[in-house]
Amino acid sequence: MRGPLLAATMELMQAAPLTVLDTLRRPMRDLRVSVTDRCNFRCLYCMPKELFGADHAFLTRPEVLRFDEIERVVRAAVTLGVRKVRLTGGEPLVRRGLEELVASLATIVGIEDLSLTTNGSLLAAKAQALADAGLHRVTVSLDALDDPTFMRMNDVGFPVQRVLDGIAAAEAAGIGPVKVNTVVRRGINEHAVTDLAGHFRGTGTTVRFIEYMDVGATNGWRLDDVVPAVELIAAINARWPLEPVAADYRGEVASRYRYRDGAGEIGVISSVSEPFCGDCTRARLSADGQIFTCLFASSGHDLRGLLRSGMTDASLADALRALWTGREDRYSDLRTLETVDRPRVEMSFIGG
Ligand code: SAM
């Protein structure tokens, strides 16, 4: 066998569906990669201005993983069974040259789904470059369809239309169908639920409504602020009758519903009212190179030190395997009034 063919075969063998299970027999299938802790929005529930102001100590450049370091971690994760990779942040599109990272990840044999979660603010300008680089899909966060509510939530005066332009650009560039993520907060954007459902019905875009979660410690989360998924479904069902759709695969976070009239689907992510830890197959890599095995973790495991110590790829994969096989967290299943007060890392830091 000659060089390139041998290399491709070796890579395929490494990417063979090896299953590394944690203590609860959950495989590692998804990796979320936060490429920056910075964001150009100051969403009230995620990066409130009072805490993420001009004097906030964001990561310095040397602290943030370089693209080649991210690529090494992703390659190692793929050898352990990861098939889905999602770039997130902070706001991933504020990281300069992100399409170069996408292009390098797109060449990794074994990744079946390479996606990006973004607030959409820079998407109109970048959609084509991302598509050309090999991105498969994009998810856009959008919490309301009316400017007063949306601007109140993003807290930087960003208008809805520019996010809609980003969604249209992504569809035109072929990185659709776009999914829209909407975090619902009691008393702030409940009305946006039927607005968004109505707007995207029949367009091929699926809106996924997310229960407001107690990630991080800065958003002043209270259970009263959560609109339970059953209530969201009831509101939409009253306007446009729905029926449940079976999950596509183990670990699918959204429960899916389709409109009975055939106008498409919606999803709900009920991480508070119906936790799904038992099916959680996700690991998270923070922008500074720590692996978190739970969105609600209070600490991560440093890989940056290992990456910069000259460690081989095989040893890196071993370190990752050891982390995963020792994993036992299931915060949402155990959530009680007591655990709600535990220290937790911010969502903007480890990526949603
Ligand atoms: N900046 C990108 C964006 O806006 O999509 C990616 C990062 S953001 C942290 C990822 C997702 O997390 C967004 O859809 C955001 O709405 C969601 N999110 C942030 N804080 C949340 C919370 N407390 N509860 C539920 N979802 C939250």
Short mmCIF file of C-alpha atoms in Angstrom, two decimals, residues 33 41 55 223 306 335 339 346:
data_model
loop_
_atom_site.label_atom_id
_atom_site.label_comp_id
_atom_site.label_asym_id
_atom_site.label_seq_id
_atom_site.Cartn_x
_atom_site.Cartn_y
_atom_site.Cartn_z
CA VAL A 33 -15.33 23.01 21.53
CA PHE A 41 -23.61 40.07 23.22
CA ASP A 55 -12.82 45.27 33.56
CA LEU A 223 -36.70 28.01 39.45
CA LEU A 306 -0.27 18.23 28.52
CA ARG A 335 -30.34 18.75 41.13
CA THR A 339 -26.80 21.57 44.56
CA GLU A 346 -20.06 29.80 33.38
#
